[in-house]
Coordinates of C-alpha atoms and ligand atoms in Angstrom, one line a residue:
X95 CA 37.5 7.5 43.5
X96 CA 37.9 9.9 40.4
X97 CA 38.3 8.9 37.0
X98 CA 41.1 9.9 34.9
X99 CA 40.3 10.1 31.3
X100 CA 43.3 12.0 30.3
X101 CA 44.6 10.3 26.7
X102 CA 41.4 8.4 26.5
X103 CA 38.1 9.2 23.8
X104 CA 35.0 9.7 25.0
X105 CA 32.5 7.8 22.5
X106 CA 29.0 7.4 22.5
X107 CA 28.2 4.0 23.6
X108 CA 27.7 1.7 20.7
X109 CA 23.9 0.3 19.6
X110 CA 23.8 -3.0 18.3
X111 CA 20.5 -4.3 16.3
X112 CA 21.3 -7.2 16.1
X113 CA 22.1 -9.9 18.9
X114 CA 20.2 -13.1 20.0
X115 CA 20.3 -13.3 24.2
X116 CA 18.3 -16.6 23.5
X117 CA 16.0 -16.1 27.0
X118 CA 13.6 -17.4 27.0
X119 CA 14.1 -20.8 25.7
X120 CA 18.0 -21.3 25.3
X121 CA 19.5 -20.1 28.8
X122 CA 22.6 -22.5 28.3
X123 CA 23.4 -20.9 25.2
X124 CA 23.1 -17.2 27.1
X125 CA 20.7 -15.2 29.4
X126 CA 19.8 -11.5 29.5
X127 CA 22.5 -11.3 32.7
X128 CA 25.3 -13.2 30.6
X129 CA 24.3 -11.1 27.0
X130 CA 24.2 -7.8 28.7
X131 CA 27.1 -8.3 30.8
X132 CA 29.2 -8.9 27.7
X133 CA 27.8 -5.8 25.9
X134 CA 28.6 -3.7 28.7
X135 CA 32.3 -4.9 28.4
X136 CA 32.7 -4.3 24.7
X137 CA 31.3 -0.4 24.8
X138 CA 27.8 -1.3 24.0
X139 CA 24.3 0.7 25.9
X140 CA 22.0 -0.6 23.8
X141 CA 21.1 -3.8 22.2
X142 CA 18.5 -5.2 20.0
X143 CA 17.2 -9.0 21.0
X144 CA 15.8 -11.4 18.0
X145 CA 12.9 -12.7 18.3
X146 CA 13.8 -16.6 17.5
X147 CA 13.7 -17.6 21.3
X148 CA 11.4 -20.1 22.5
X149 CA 8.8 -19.4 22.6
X150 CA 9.3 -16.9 19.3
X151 CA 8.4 -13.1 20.2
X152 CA 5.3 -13.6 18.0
X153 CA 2.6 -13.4 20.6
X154 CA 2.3 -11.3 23.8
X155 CA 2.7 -13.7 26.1
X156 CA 5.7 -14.5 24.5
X157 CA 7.3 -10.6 24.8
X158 CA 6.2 -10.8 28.5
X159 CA 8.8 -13.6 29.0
X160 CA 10.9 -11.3 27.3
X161 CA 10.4 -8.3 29.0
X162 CA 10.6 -10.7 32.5
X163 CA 14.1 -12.0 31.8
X164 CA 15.4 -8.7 30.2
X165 CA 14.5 -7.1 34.0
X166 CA 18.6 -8.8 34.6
X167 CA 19.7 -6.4 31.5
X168 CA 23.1 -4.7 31.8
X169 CA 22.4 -2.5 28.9
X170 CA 19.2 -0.8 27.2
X171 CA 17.3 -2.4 24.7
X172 CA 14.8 -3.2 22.0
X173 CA 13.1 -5.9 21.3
X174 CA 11.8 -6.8 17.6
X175 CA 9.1 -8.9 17.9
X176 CA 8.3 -11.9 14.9
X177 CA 6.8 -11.1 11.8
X178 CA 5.4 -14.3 10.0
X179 CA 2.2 -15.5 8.4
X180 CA 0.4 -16.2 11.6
X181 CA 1.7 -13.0 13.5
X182 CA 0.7 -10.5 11.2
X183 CA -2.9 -10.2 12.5
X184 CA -0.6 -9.5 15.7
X185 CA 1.6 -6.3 14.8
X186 CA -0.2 -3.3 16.3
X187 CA -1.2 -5.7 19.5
X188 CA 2.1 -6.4 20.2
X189 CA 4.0 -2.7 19.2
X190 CA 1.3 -1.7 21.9
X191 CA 3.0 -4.2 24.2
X192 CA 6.6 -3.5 23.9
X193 CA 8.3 -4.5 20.4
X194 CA 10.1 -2.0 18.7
X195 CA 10.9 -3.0 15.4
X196 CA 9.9 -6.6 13.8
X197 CA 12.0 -9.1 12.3
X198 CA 10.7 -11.3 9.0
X199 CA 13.2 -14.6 8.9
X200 CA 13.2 -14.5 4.9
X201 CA 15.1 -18.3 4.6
X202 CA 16.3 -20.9 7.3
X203 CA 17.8 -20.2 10.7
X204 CA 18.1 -21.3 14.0
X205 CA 15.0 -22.0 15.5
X206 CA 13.4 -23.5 11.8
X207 CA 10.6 -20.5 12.2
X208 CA 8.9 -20.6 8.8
X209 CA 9.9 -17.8 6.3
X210 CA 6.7 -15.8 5.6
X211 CA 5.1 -16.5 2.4
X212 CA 5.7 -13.3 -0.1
X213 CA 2.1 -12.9 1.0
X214 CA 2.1 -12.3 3.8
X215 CA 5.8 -10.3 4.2
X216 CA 3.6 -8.0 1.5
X217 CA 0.4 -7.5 4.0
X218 CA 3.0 -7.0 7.2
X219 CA 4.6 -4.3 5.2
X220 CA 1.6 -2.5 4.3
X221 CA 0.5 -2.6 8.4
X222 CA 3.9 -1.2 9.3
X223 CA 4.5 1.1 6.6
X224 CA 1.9 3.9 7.8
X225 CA 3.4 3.5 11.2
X226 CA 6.4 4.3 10.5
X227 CA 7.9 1.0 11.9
X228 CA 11.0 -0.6 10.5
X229 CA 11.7 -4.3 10.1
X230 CA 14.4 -6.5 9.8
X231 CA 15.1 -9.0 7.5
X232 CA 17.3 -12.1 7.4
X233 CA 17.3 -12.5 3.5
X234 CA 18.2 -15.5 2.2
X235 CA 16.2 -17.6 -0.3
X236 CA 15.6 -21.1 1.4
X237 CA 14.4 -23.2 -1.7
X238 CA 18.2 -22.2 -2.9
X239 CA 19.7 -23.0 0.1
X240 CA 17.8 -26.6 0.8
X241 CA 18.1 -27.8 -2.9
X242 CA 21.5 -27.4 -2.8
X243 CA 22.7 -28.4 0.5
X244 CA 20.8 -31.4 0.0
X245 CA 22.6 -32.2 -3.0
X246 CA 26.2 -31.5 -1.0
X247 CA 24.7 -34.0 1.9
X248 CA 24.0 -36.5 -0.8
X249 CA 27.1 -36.2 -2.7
X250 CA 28.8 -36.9 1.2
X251 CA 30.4 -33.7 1.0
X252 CA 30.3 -33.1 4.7
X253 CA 32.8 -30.9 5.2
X254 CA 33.4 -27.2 5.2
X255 CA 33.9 -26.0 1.9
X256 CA 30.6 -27.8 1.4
X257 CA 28.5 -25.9 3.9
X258 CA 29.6 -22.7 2.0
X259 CA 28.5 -24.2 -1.2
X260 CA 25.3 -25.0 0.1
X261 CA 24.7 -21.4 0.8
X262 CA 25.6 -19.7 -2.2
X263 CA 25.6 -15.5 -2.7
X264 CA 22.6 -15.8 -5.1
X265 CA 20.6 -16.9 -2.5
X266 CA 20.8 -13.7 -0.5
X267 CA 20.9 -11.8 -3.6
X268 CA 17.5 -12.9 -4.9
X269 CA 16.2 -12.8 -1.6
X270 CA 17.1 -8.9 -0.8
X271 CA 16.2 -7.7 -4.4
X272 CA 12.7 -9.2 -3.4
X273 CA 12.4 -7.8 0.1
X274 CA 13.7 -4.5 -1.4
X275 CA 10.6 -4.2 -4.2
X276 CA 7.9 -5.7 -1.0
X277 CA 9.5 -2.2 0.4
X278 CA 9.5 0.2 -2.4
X279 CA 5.5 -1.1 -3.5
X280 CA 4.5 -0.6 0.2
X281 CA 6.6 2.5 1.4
X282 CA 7.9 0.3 4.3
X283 CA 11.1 0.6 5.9
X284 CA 13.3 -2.0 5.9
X285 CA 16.5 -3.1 7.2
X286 CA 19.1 -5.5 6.4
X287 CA 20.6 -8.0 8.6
X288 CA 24.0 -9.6 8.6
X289 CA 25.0 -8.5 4.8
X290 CA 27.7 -10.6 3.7
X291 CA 28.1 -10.4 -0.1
X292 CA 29.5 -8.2 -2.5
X293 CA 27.2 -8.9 -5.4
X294 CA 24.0 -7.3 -4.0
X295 CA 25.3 -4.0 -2.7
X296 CA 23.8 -3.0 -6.6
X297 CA 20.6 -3.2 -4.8
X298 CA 21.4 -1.8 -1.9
X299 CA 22.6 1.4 -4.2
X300 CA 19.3 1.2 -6.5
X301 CA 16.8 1.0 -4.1
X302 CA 18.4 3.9 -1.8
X303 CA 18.3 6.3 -4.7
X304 CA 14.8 5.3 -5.5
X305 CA 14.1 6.6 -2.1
X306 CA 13.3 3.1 -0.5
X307 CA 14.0 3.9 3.4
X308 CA 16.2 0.9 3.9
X309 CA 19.1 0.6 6.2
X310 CA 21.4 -2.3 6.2
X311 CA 23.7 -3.9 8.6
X312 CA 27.3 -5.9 8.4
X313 CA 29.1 -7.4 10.8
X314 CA 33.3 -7.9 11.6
X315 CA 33.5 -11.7 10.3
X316 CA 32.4 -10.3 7.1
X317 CA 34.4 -7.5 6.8
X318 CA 37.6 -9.4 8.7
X319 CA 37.0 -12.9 7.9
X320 CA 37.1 -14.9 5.0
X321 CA 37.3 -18.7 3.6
X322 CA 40.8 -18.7 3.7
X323 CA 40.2 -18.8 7.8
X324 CA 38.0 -21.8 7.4
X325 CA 40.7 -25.1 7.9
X326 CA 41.8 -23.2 11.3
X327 CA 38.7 -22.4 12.2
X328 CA 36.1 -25.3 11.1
X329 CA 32.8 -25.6 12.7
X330 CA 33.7 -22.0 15.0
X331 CA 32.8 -20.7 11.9
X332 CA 29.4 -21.9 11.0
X333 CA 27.5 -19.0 10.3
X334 CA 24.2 -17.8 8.4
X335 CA 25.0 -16.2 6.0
X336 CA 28.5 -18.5 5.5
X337 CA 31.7 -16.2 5.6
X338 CA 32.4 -15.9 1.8
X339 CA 35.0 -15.4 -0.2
X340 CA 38.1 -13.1 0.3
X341 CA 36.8 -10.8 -2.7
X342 CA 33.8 -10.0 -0.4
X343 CA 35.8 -8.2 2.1
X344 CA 36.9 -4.9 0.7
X345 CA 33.7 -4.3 -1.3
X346 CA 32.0 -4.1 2.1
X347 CA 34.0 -1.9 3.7
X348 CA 33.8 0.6 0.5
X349 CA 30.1 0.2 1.3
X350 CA 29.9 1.6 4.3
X351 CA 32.3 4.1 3.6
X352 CA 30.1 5.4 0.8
X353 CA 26.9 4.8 2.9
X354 CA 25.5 2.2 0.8
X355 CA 25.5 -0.1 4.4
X356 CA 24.9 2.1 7.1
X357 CA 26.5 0.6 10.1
X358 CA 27.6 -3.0 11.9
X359 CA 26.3 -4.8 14.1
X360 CA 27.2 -8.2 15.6
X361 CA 25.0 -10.7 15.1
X362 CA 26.2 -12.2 18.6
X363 CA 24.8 -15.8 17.9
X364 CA 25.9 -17.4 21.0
X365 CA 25.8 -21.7 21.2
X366 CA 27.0 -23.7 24.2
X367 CA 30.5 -24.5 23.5
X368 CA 29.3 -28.4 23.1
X369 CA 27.2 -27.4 20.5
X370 CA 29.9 -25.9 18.4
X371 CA 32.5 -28.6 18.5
X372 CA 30.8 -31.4 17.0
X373 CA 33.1 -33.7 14.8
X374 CA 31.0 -32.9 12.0
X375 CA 30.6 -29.4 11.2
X376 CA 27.2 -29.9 9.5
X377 CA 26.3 -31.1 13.0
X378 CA 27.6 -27.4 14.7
X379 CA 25.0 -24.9 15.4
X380 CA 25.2 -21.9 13.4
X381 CA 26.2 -18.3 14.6
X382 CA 29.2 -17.2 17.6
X383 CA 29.0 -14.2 20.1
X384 CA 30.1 -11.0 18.8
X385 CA 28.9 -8.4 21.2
X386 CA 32.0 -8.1 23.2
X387 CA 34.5 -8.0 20.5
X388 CA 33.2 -5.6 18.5
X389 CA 34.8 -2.6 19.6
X390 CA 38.3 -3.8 20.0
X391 CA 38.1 -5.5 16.5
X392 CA 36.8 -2.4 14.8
X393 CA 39.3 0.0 17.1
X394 CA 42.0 -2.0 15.8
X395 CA 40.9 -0.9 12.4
X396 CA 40.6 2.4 13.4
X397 CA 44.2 2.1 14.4
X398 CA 45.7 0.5 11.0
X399 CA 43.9 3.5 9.7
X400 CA 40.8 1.8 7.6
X401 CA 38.9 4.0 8.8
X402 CA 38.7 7.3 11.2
X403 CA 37.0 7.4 14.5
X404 CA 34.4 9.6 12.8
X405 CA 33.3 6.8 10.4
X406 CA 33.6 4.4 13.6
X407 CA 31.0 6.4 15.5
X408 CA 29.0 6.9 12.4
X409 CA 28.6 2.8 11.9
X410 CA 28.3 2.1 15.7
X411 CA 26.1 5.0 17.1
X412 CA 25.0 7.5 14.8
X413 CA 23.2 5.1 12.3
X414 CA 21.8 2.7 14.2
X415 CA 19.9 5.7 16.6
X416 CA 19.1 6.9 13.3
X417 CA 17.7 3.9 12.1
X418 CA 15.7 2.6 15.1
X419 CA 14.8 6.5 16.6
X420 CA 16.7 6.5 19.9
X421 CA 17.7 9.3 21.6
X422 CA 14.7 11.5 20.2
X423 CA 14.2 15.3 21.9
X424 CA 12.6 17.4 20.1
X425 CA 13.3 16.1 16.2
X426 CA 17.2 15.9 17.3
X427 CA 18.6 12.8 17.4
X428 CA 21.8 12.5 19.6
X429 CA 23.6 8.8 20.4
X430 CA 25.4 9.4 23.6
X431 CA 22.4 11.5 25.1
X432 CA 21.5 10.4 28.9
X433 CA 25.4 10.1 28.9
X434 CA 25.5 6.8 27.5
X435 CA 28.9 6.9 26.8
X436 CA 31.8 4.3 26.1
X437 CA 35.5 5.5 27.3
X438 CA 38.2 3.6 25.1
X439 CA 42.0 3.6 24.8
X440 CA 42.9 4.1 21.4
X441 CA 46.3 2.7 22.2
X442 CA 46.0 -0.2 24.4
X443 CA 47.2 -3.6 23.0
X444 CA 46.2 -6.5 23.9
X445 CA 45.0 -10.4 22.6
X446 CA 41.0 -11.9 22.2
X447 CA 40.9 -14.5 24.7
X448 CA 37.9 -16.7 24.5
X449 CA 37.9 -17.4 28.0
X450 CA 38.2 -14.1 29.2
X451 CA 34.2 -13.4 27.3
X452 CA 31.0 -12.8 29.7
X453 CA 29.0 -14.7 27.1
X454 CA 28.1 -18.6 27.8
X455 CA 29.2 -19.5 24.2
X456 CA 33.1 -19.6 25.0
X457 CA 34.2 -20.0 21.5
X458 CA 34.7 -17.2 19.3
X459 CA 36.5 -17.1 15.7
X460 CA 38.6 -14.3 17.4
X461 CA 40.2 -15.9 20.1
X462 CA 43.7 -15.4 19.8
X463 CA 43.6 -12.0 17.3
X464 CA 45.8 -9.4 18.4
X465 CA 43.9 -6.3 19.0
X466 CA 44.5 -2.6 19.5
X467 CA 41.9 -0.3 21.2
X468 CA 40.1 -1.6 24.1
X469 CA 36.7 0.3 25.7
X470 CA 38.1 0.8 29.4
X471 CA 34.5 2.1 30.9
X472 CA 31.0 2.1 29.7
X473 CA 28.5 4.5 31.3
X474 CA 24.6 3.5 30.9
X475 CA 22.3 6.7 31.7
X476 CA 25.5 8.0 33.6
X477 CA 26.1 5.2 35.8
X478 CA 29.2 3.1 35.4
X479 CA 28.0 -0.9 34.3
X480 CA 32.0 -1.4 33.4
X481 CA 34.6 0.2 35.1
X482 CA 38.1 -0.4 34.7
X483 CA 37.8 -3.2 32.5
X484 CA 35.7 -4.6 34.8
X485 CA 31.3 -5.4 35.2
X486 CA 30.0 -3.8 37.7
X487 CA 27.6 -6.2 39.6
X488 CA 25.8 -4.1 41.3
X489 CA 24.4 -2.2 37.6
X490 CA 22.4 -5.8 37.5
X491 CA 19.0 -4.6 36.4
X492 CA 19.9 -1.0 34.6
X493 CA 19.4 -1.8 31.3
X494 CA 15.5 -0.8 30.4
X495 CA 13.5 -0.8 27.0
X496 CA 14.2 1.6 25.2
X497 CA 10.9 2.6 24.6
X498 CA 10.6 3.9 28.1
X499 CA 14.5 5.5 28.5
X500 CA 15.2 7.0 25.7
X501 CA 12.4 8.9 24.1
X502 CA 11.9 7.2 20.9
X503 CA 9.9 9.8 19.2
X504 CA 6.7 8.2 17.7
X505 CA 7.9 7.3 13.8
X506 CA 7.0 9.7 11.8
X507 CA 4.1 8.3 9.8
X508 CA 4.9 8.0 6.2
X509 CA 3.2 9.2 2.8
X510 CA 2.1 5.8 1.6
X511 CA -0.9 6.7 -0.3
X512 CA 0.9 6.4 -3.6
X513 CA 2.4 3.3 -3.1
X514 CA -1.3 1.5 -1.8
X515 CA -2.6 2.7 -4.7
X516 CA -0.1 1.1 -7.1
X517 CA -0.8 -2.1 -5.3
X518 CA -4.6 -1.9 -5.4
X519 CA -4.4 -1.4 -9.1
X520 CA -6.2 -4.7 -10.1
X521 CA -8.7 -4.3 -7.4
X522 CA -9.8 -8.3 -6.0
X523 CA -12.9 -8.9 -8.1
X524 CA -12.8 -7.3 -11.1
X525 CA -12.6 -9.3 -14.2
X526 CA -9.7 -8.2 -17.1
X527 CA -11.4 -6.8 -19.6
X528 CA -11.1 -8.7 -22.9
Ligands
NCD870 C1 21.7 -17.0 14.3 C2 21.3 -17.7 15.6 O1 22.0 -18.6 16.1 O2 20.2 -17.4 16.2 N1 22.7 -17.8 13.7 C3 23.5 -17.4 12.7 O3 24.2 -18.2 12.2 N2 23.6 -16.1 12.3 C4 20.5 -16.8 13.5 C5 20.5 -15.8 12.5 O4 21.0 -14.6 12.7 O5 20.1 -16.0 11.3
ZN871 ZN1 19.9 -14.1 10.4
ZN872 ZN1 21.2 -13.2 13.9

C-alpha cells in the first residue's frame, strides 16, 4: 500500500546519546525489544546505551551480553562502554570489541559504580585522546552531593524539596569545570551528559573558545520542567541531575540556540512503575523514560515557535552525527543517510498518555501534556520499524551497531603532542631544584 506524505516533513531520524535499555541486568525496568520499540515510535534510528547495566560494560564479556540482547534492537546503536579506575587498562581492548564512545560516571548514580578517581579520569583521557574517541561524562561532584544529603536525611527532611537541596548546582558546576581542564591538558574530547544548570554554561562557553572539543547534551525536563512541577509530580520526578529551578529554563534554551549546548538527548532512565511510586520519594529510583516523547514534546515547541525546524534537526540529528561520527562517506557527514528518516505531522494534536508508551517504566512526568507534532513513520536503513503510528513487529532485529551500518569514519586522530608535553612537565623522578 503507498504512502502519502503530502503536508507531512520528511526529517532525518533523530540520534539520541543518551538512553539506559538496562539489558543486561534490569529486564523489568526495560529490554533492548521494549527500548527500541519506543525509540522507533518517537522518530528515533539511533540510540546510545549506558554502560551502568549489570554487569557494567567495563569488560568484554560484559559488551558481549550487550551486543547479545541488542540482536532484538528496533533501532541502530552505540554502545559506550565504562570508563573507571579498573577499566582503563581495558579501553583499546574493548573499542576493538564494539564500544563506541565511553562513559566516566563523575558522582553517584544508579548502579553505585565508583566515580574514577581524577587519576585515573586523567590517564583514560590521555589513552583516548590520540584516538580520537569521545567520552561522556555524568558530572556531578559526589562528596557535595553525600555531605549534604546526609545532612537533609538527618534533619528528617524527607521530602521533595529536600532531594533537590541535596543536589545543589555547585555540584555539577565544580564537577564540569574539572572534567573540562582533564580535557583541555589532555586534548581529549569530551561530552556532556544531561546538563541541567544555568550557572555552568560559562564553562561550557570558555572551554569551547579555548578550542576544548566538547559537546554537551540537555534534555526536555530541563528545558520544560521545573520545581514548580514538583507537588504534582513527586517521586515521577526523581532525577539525576534534580530538575532545578524555573530560572534554569530559558538560559538553556539560549544555549543551544547560540551553540554553547549542541543538542538533546533523553536520558530515557526507565524504572518499573513499582519502583517509582514509593511513599517516600527518597525511596524512588532516579531517572523516567524519555525516548518516545522526545519528538512530540520538542515539535510542540517547534510549533509555539521556540524554535524553527532547522534548529530542531540541528539538536536532534545533525549534532549528535557530528559528535559521535555517524553517517561518514568520504569526510561528509549526512544524518538521514541510508534513509534513516522520521516522517512527522507538524500539525497533529494530540495528549502524552503514559499508558500508551512501548517502555516497561509506565510512568512519565509527561503524561497528560498536550502536545502538537507527532512522528507518524520512522524508516531505519529504508525499511519502515513504525508505520502509521504503529511498530512494526516484524522490524524485530533491524537495529545494528553502528559501527558496522553506518560507516563511522575512524576518528581522526588528534594533535596531542602539545598537550602531553604540558602534562609531562615535572617528569616522575626528578627532584625540584632548590
Ligand atoms: C539514570 C539511570 O537510572 O540509569 N538515572 C537518572 O536519574 N538520570 C542514571 C544517570 O543518567 O545518571
Ligand atoms: Zn547521569
Ligand atoms: Zn542517564
Amino acid at each position: 500500500e503507498e504512502l502519502r506524505a503530502d503536508g507531512l516533513f520528511l526529517l532525518p531520524g533523530a540520534i539520541d546519546s543518551h538512553v539506559h535499555f538496562r539489558d543486561p541486568g534490569y529486564p523489568h525496568k526495560e529490554t533492548w525489544r521494549t527500548g527500541s520499540a519506543a525509540a522507533a515510535l518517537g522518530g528515533v534510528t539511533t540510540v546510545f546505551d549506558m554502560p551502568n547495566t549489570s554487569p557494567a560494560t567495563g569488560t568484554v564479556e560484559a559488551l558481549r551480553l550487550k551486543q547479545k540482547a541488542a540482536e532484538a534492537s528496533y533501532c541502530d546503536f552505540g554502545i559506550h562502554g565504562l570508563l573507571g579506575d579498573d577499566t582503563i587498562e581495558r579501553l583499546e581492548e574493548l573499542l576493538e570489541a564494539g564500544v563506541t564512545s565511553f562513559k566516566a560516571f563523575v558522582g553517584n548514580t544508579f548502579g553505585n559504580l565508583p566515580a574514577p578517581t581524577d587519576g585515573a579520569l586523567l590517564e583514560g583521557f590521555e589513552t583516548l585522546a590520540p584516538l580520537g574517541i569521545r567520552t561522556v561524562v555524568h558530572a556531578e561532584n559526589s562528596s557535595i552531593l553525600f555531605r549534604r544529603q546526609k545532612k537533609m536525611q538527618e534533619a528528617g527532611r524527607i521530602d521533595a524539596m529536600a532531594h533537590l537541596a541535596a543536589r545543589p548546582a555547585v555540584a555539577e558546576i565544580e564537577a564540569i569545570g574539572r572534567v573540562l581542564t582533564l580535557a583541555e591538558w589532555t586534548g581529549a574530547r569530551v561530552h556532556i551528559a544531561h546538563h541541567s544548570a544555568a550557572d555552568s554554561l560559562f564553562l561550557l562557553r570558555e572551554a569551547k573558545r579555548r578550542g576544548v572539543d566538547v559537546t554537551a547534551e540537555t534534555c526536555p525536563q530541563y528545558l520544560l520542567l521545573n520545581t514548580g512541577h514538583m507537588a504534582k509530580l513527586g517521586g515521577v520526578m526523581r532525577l539525576n541531575p534534580p530538575i532545578r529551578e524555573a530560572r534554569h529554563n530559558q538560559p538553556l534554551w539560549d544555549a543551544l540556540m547560540d551553540g554553547t549546548l549542541d543538542m538533546i538527548a533523553t536520558d530515557h532512565a526507565p524504572h518499573a512503575p513499582e519502583e517509582k511510586t514509593r511513599e517516600s520519594i527518597w525511596d524512588c529510583d532516579c531517572g523516567f523514560p524519555g525516548v518516545e516523547t522526545q519528538m512530540p514534546l520538542m515539535l510542540t515547541e517547534v510549533n509555539r515557535g521556540r524554535a524553527t525546524l532547522m534548529d530542531y534537526v540541528r539538536w536532534s540529528a545533525v549534532a549528535p552525527a557530528r559528535a559521535w561520527g555517524l553517517y561518514g562517506t568520504k569526510g561528509v557527514i549526512a544524518p538521514g543517510a541510508h534513509a534513516d528518516i522520521a516522517i512527522v505531522d507538524m500539525a497533529r494534536q494530540g495528549v502524552l498518555s503514559q499508558s500508551r508508551l512501548q517502555s516497561i517504566s509506565r510512568i512519565s512526568p509527561w503524561h497528560g501534556r498536550p502536545v502538537q507534532g507527532y512522528p507518524l513513520h520512522t524508516l531505519l536503513r529504508g525499511r519502515f520499524v513504525m508505520r502509521d503510528g504503529r511498530l512494526v513487529e516484524d522490524a524485530v532485529g533491524w537495529g545494528r551497531s553502528v559501527k558496522t551500518v553506518q560507516k563511522m569514519p575512524t576518528p581522526r586522530p588528534r594533535n596531542t603532542e602539545h598537550y602531553s608535553r604540558a602534562i609531562l612537565e615535572t617528569p616522575p623522578g626528578v627532584p625540584p631544584t632548590a
